[in-house]
């Protein structure tokens, strides 16, 4: 449509220019015109072309301005679309990260439940004598500690080796898992939920000469916000 319009304008201008050669002598009489006067007759045509050129320039500027406005709007729309895409990409990345964290947590939790079952079995297999078995062994050790009978306690220490090994394996597993701090705190809380106060006190007491295990206990205590008085309420110093 634009090309046809331009062709029509060009044809009109050329037609006017050709017609001027015919009509101007008719209007003024060719014989009565001097050469200079005859040339001056084309001033009107020149003015016409100048006006057309100026009009064309204005039209071109208007078209360019409109195109620039459309381009600016298009750029703004593209910018907004890119912004929305970035936000959507960020949301998708966050969702994927949350899904990954949840999946990792579920895997670690499943493994931890199995380890807690092993810990329970190790407690059930504890036996100091025929009448002191299972969780009762923890209370027996605490009573010996209250009476400062460390020598008696040393005689029974080897009975707890497997239980302690399992207990600290659980703590190390939680610490080394690829979970965030809040998730680790939840798992430490789960460990404490499956550990009686006597059990925790005995673990603390029997590990007091092992720096590595004390550090692991400290990490677990931070995760569960266990206060020192909760571990020492049974007479076990920390």
mmCIF file of C-alpha atoms in Angstrom:
data_model
loop_
_atom_site.group_PDB
_atom_site.id
_atom_site.type_symbol
_atom_site.label_atom_id
_atom_site.label_comp_id
_atom_site.label_asym_id
_atom_site.label_seq_id
_atom_site.Cartn_x
_atom_site.Cartn_y
_atom_site.Cartn_z
ATOM 1 C CA UNK A 1 0.000 0.000 0.000
ATOM 2 C CA UNK A 2 2.831 2.409 0.864
ATOM 3 C CA UNK A 3 4.713 1.617 -2.362
ATOM 4 C CA UNK A 4 1.609 2.340 -4.468
ATOM 5 C CA UNK A 5 1.139 5.642 -2.648
ATOM 6 C CA UNK A 6 4.746 6.678 -3.311
ATOM 7 C CA UNK A 7 4.474 5.765 -7.021
ATOM 8 C CA UNK A 8 1.302 7.850 -7.383
ATOM 9 C CA UNK A 9 2.973 10.855 -5.751
ATOM 10 C CA UNK A 10 6.001 10.583 -8.056
ATOM 11 C CA UNK A 11 3.778 10.254 -11.129
ATOM 12 C CA UNK A 12 1.770 13.298 -10.019
ATOM 13 C CA UNK A 13 4.909 15.419 -9.585
ATOM 14 C CA UNK A 14 6.340 14.372 -12.962
ATOM 15 C CA UNK A 15 2.969 15.006 -14.593
ATOM 16 C CA UNK A 16 2.788 18.520 -13.156
ATOM 17 C CA UNK A 17 6.302 19.213 -14.330
ATOM 18 C CA UNK A 18 5.530 18.068 -17.892
ATOM 19 C CA UNK A 19 2.243 19.965 -17.992
ATOM 20 C CA UNK A 20 3.998 23.164 -16.975
ATOM 21 C CA UNK A 21 5.916 23.147 -20.255
ATOM 22 C CA UNK A 22 2.649 23.156 -22.165
ATOM 23 C CA UNK A 23 0.385 25.416 -20.117
ATOM 24 C CA UNK A 24 2.760 28.235 -19.152
ATOM 25 C CA UNK A 25 3.398 29.376 -22.767
ATOM 26 C CA UNK A 26 -0.331 29.139 -23.405
ATOM 27 C CA UNK A 27 -1.086 31.430 -20.492
ATOM 28 C CA UNK A 28 1.528 34.075 -21.238
ATOM 29 C CA UNK A 29 2.024 33.763 -24.981
ATOM 30 C CA UNK A 30 5.353 32.396 -26.057
ATOM 31 C CA UNK A 31 6.065 35.146 -28.589
ATOM 32 C CA UNK A 32 5.752 37.959 -26.052
ATOM 33 C CA UNK A 33 8.010 36.385 -23.512
ATOM 34 C CA UNK A 34 11.646 37.185 -23.244
ATOM 35 C CA UNK A 35 14.109 34.450 -22.374
ATOM 36 C CA UNK A 36 14.607 35.636 -18.769
ATOM 37 C CA UNK A 37 10.912 36.069 -18.205
ATOM 38 C CA UNK A 38 10.243 32.665 -19.691
ATOM 39 C CA UNK A 39 12.722 31.093 -17.274
ATOM 40 C CA UNK A 40 11.201 32.917 -14.331
ATOM 41 C CA UNK A 41 7.903 31.239 -15.080
ATOM 42 C CA UNK A 42 9.291 28.037 -13.674
ATOM 43 C CA UNK A 43 9.668 29.651 -10.238
ATOM 44 C CA UNK A 44 6.136 28.601 -9.400
ATOM 45 C CA UNK A 45 6.941 25.031 -10.315
ATOM 46 C CA UNK A 46 10.117 25.180 -8.226
ATOM 47 C CA UNK A 47 8.091 26.486 -5.305
ATOM 48 C CA UNK A 48 5.661 23.617 -5.801
ATOM 49 C CA UNK A 49 8.433 21.056 -5.747
ATOM 50 C CA UNK A 50 10.032 22.715 -2.739
ATOM 51 C CA UNK A 51 6.711 22.591 -0.943
ATOM 52 C CA UNK A 52 6.252 18.959 -1.883
ATOM 53 C CA UNK A 53 9.779 18.180 -0.701
ATOM 54 C CA UNK A 54 9.131 19.946 2.595
ATOM 55 C CA UNK A 55 5.826 18.106 2.977
ATOM 56 C CA UNK A 56 7.627 14.851 2.225
ATOM 57 C CA UNK A 57 10.229 15.686 4.845
ATOM 58 C CA UNK A 58 7.542 16.369 7.442
ATOM 59 C CA UNK A 59 5.780 13.158 6.487
ATOM 60 C CA UNK A 60 9.043 11.224 6.796
ATOM 61 C CA UNK A 61 9.718 12.716 10.218
ATOM 62 C CA UNK A 62 6.183 11.882 11.347
ATOM 63 C CA UNK A 63 6.514 8.316 10.098
ATOM 64 C CA UNK A 64 9.906 7.911 11.763
ATOM 65 C CA UNK A 65 8.540 9.339 14.993
ATOM 66 C CA UNK A 66 5.657 6.888 14.889
ATOM 67 C CA UNK A 67 8.024 4.014 14.160
ATOM 68 C CA UNK A 68 10.301 5.065 17.018
ATOM 69 C CA UNK A 69 7.295 5.201 19.328
ATOM 70 C CA UNK A 70 6.261 1.718 18.238
ATOM 71 C CA UNK A 71 9.829 0.473 18.682
ATOM 72 C CA UNK A 72 9.982 1.995 22.155
ATOM 73 C CA UNK A 73 6.718 0.315 23.112
ATOM 74 C CA UNK A 74 7.976 -2.943 21.654
ATOM 75 C CA UNK A 75 11.216 -2.660 23.637
ATOM 76 C CA UNK A 76 9.255 -1.898 26.809
ATOM 77 C CA UNK A 77 7.064 -4.944 26.217
ATOM 78 C CA UNK A 78 10.116 -7.115 25.559
ATOM 79 C CA UNK A 79 11.800 -5.771 28.694
ATOM 80 C CA UNK A 80 8.712 -6.517 30.762
ATOM 81 C CA UNK A 81 8.464 -9.968 29.231
ATOM 82 C CA UNK A 82 12.131 -10.657 30.005
ATOM 83 C CA UNK A 83 11.571 -9.465 33.561
ATOM 84 C CA UNK A 84 8.613 -11.812 33.930
ATOM 85 C CA UNK A 85 10.665 -14.651 32.456
ATOM 86 C CA UNK A 86 13.488 -13.962 34.925
ATOM 87 C CA UNK A 87 11.035 -13.935 37.816
ATOM 88 C CA UNK A 88 9.454 -17.158 36.594
ATOM 89 C CA UNK A 89 12.888 -18.731 36.171
ATOM 90 C CA UNK A 90 13.826 -17.639 39.690
ATOM 91 C CA UNK A 91 10.578 -19.084 41.072
ATOM 92 C CA UNK A 92 11.162 -22.335 39.215
ATOM 93 C CA UNK A 93 14.729 -22.495 40.519
ATOM 94 C CA UNK A 94 13.502 -21.884 44.075
ATOM 95 C CA UNK A 95 10.833 -24.551 43.707
ATOM 96 C CA UNK A 96 13.381 -27.028 42.366
ATOM 97 C CA UNK A 97 15.731 -26.200 45.231
ATOM 98 C CA UNK A 98 12.943 -26.685 47.765
ATOM 99 C CA UNK A 99 12.021 -29.994 46.145
ATOM 100 C CA UNK A 100 15.668 -31.075 46.235
ATOM 101 C CA UNK A 101 15.968 -30.116 49.901
ATOM 102 C CA UNK A 102 12.734 -31.930 50.741
ATOM 103 C CA UNK A 103 13.867 -35.043 48.882
ATOM 104 C CA UNK A 104 17.238 -34.978 50.652
ATOM 105 C CA UNK A 105 15.484 -34.533 53.987
ATOM 106 C CA UNK A 106 13.189 -37.487 53.315
ATOM 107 C CA UNK A 107 16.153 -39.679 52.354
ATOM 108 C CA UNK A 108 18.127 -38.671 55.445
ATOM 109 C CA UNK A 109 15.053 -39.083 57.655
ATOM 110 C CA UNK A 110 14.434 -42.571 56.305
ATOM 111 C CA UNK A 111 18.037 -43.555 57.005
ATOM 112 C CA UNK A 112 17.895 -41.942 60.441
ATOM 113 C CA UNK A 113 14.791 -43.916 61.381
ATOM 114 C CA UNK A 114 16.685 -47.087 60.535
ATOM 115 C CA UNK A 115 19.625 -45.973 62.679
ATOM 116 C CA UNK A 116 17.288 -45.141 65.568
ATOM 117 C CA UNK A 117 15.898 -48.661 65.327
ATOM 118 C CA UNK A 118 19.459 -50.003 65.576
ATOM 119 C CA UNK A 119 20.032 -47.773 68.622
ATOM 120 C CA UNK A 120 16.914 -49.156 70.269
ATOM 121 C CA UNK A 121 18.128 -52.705 69.656
ATOM 122 C CA UNK A 122 21.508 -51.845 71.165
ATOM 123 C CA UNK A 123 19.740 -50.546 74.297
ATOM 124 C CA UNK A 124 17.549 -53.624 74.517
ATOM 125 C CA UNK A 125 20.702 -55.761 74.414
ATOM 126 C CA UNK A 126 22.379 -53.856 77.261
ATOM 127 C CA UNK A 127 22.815 -55.994 80.362
ATOM 128 C CA UNK A 128 24.951 -55.330 83.424
ATOM 129 C CA UNK A 129 23.591 -58.318 85.326
ATOM 130 C CA UNK A 130 20.564 -60.566 85.288
ATOM 131 C CA UNK A 131 18.329 -57.957 86.910
ATOM 132 C CA UNK A 132 19.682 -54.814 85.234
ATOM 133 C CA UNK A 133 18.973 -54.760 81.521
ATOM 134 C CA UNK A 134 17.915 -52.347 78.806
ATOM 135 C CA UNK A 135 17.076 -48.784 79.849
ATOM 136 C CA UNK A 136 17.503 -49.771 83.508
ATOM 137 C CA UNK A 137 21.260 -49.826 82.940
ATOM 138 C CA UNK A 138 21.243 -46.050 82.452
ATOM 139 C CA UNK A 139 19.609 -45.460 85.818
ATOM 140 C CA UNK A 140 22.079 -47.857 87.438
ATOM 141 C CA UNK A 141 25.066 -45.915 86.051
ATOM 142 C CA UNK A 142 23.543 -42.614 87.200
ATOM 143 C CA UNK A 143 23.099 -43.950 90.735
ATOM 144 C CA UNK A 144 26.739 -45.060 90.777
ATOM 145 C CA UNK A 145 27.751 -41.603 89.558
ATOM 146 C CA UNK A 146 25.771 -39.919 92.326
ATOM 147 C CA UNK A 147 27.631 -42.048 94.873
ATOM 148 C CA UNK A 148 30.952 -41.256 93.144
ATOM 149 C CA UNK A 149 31.610 -44.926 92.456
ATOM 150 C CA UNK A 150 33.662 -44.338 89.310
ATOM 151 C CA UNK A 151 35.553 -47.597 89.807
ATOM 152 C CA UNK A 152 32.310 -49.548 89.633
ATOM 153 C CA UNK A 153 31.297 -47.592 86.548
ATOM 154 C CA UNK A 154 34.548 -48.475 84.773
ATOM 155 C CA UNK A 155 33.752 -52.152 85.207
ATOM 156 C CA UNK A 156 30.568 -51.686 83.176
ATOM 157 C CA UNK A 157 31.896 -49.253 80.545
ATOM 158 C CA UNK A 158 32.586 -51.915 77.902
ATOM 159 C CA UNK A 159 28.912 -52.943 78.003
ATOM 160 C CA UNK A 160 28.034 -49.576 76.448
ATOM 161 C CA UNK A 161 30.652 -49.515 73.662
ATOM 162 C CA UNK A 162 28.331 -50.670 70.888
ATOM 163 C CA UNK A 163 25.492 -48.429 72.069
ATOM 164 C CA UNK A 164 27.803 -45.388 72.188
ATOM 165 C CA UNK A 165 29.190 -46.191 68.751
ATOM 166 C CA UNK A 166 25.678 -46.280 67.288
ATOM 167 C CA UNK A 167 24.657 -43.108 69.133
ATOM 168 C CA UNK A 168 27.574 -41.060 67.836
ATOM 169 C CA UNK A 169 27.249 -42.517 64.350
ATOM 170 C CA UNK A 170 23.764 -41.017 64.316
ATOM 171 C CA UNK A 171 25.044 -37.600 65.398
ATOM 172 C CA UNK A 172 27.816 -37.639 62.785
ATOM 173 C CA UNK A 173 25.363 -38.717 60.109
ATOM 174 C CA UNK A 174 23.105 -35.744 60.861
ATOM 175 C CA UNK A 175 26.011 -33.289 60.962
ATOM 176 C CA UNK A 176 27.488 -34.508 57.662
ATOM 177 C CA UNK A 177 24.163 -34.653 55.818
ATOM 178 C CA UNK A 178 23.523 -32.105 53.053
ATOM 179 C CA UNK A 179 20.732 -30.372 54.939
ATOM 180 C CA UNK A 180 20.269 -26.831 56.152
ATOM 181 C CA UNK A 181 20.583 -25.909 59.824
ATOM 182 C CA UNK A 182 16.834 -25.951 60.488
ATOM 183 C CA UNK A 183 16.475 -29.440 59.044
ATOM 184 C CA UNK A 184 19.422 -30.668 61.104
ATOM 185 C CA UNK A 185 17.832 -29.186 64.220
ATOM 186 C CA UNK A 186 14.659 -31.118 63.461
ATOM 187 C CA UNK A 187 16.649 -34.344 63.196
ATOM 188 C CA UNK A 188 18.549 -33.630 66.412
ATOM 189 C CA UNK A 189 15.198 -33.046 68.099
ATOM 190 C CA UNK A 190 14.044 -36.386 66.731
ATOM 191 C CA UNK A 191 17.136 -38.043 68.204
ATOM 192 C CA UNK A 192 16.466 -36.489 71.607
ATOM 193 C CA UNK A 193 12.814 -37.525 71.384
ATOM 194 C CA UNK A 194 14.044 -41.112 71.048
ATOM 195 C CA UNK A 195 16.516 -40.647 73.917
ATOM 196 C CA UNK A 196 15.491 -40.558 77.552
ATOM 197 C CA UNK A 197 17.053 -38.065 79.959
ATOM 198 C CA UNK A 198 18.936 -40.884 81.736
ATOM 199 C CA UNK A 199 20.251 -42.102 78.396
ATOM 200 C CA UNK A 200 21.512 -38.638 77.396
ATOM 201 C CA UNK A 201 23.137 -38.144 80.803
ATOM 202 C CA UNK A 202 24.975 -41.482 80.571
ATOM 203 C CA UNK A 203 26.141 -40.744 77.029
ATOM 204 C CA UNK A 204 27.517 -37.426 78.257
ATOM 205 C CA UNK A 205 29.227 -38.960 81.278
ATOM 206 C CA UNK A 206 30.784 -41.930 79.466
ATOM 207 C CA UNK A 207 32.163 -39.600 76.765
ATOM 208 C CA UNK A 208 33.736 -36.991 79.022
ATOM 209 C CA UNK A 209 37.272 -38.223 78.241
ATOM 210 C CA UNK A 210 36.722 -38.311 74.474
ATOM 211 C CA UNK A 211 37.171 -34.850 72.958
ATOM 212 C CA UNK A 212 35.746 -35.804 69.570
ATOM 213 C CA UNK A 213 32.579 -37.215 71.064
ATOM 214 C CA UNK A 214 32.194 -34.215 73.351
ATOM 215 C CA UNK A 215 32.307 -31.939 70.298
ATOM 216 C CA UNK A 216 29.667 -34.063 68.596
ATOM 217 C CA UNK A 217 27.476 -33.871 71.683
ATOM 218 C CA UNK A 218 27.954 -30.114 71.780
ATOM 219 C CA UNK A 219 26.779 -29.865 68.174
ATOM 220 C CA UNK A 220 23.741 -32.003 68.972
ATOM 221 C CA UNK A 221 22.960 -29.945 72.066
ATOM 222 C CA UNK A 222 23.015 -26.739 70.002
ATOM 223 C CA UNK A 223 20.657 -28.307 67.495
ATOM 224 C CA UNK A 224 18.167 -29.340 70.169
ATOM 225 C CA UNK A 225 18.764 -26.358 72.485
ATOM 226 C CA UNK A 226 19.422 -28.721 75.369
ATOM 227 C CA UNK A 227 20.399 -26.711 78.413
ATOM 228 C CA UNK A 228 23.202 -27.856 80.650
ATOM 229 C CA UNK A 229 20.923 -28.197 83.641
ATOM 230 C CA UNK A 230 18.769 -30.683 81.715
ATOM 231 C CA UNK A 231 21.776 -32.965 81.315
ATOM 232 C CA UNK A 232 23.044 -32.412 84.834
ATOM 233 C CA UNK A 233 19.749 -32.709 86.704
ATOM 234 C CA UNK A 234 20.580 -36.348 87.434
ATOM 235 C CA UNK A 235 23.863 -35.402 89.094
ATOM 236 C CA UNK A 236 26.028 -35.695 85.974
ATOM 237 C CA UNK A 237 28.403 -32.754 85.605
ATOM 238 C CA UNK A 238 28.947 -31.285 82.140
#
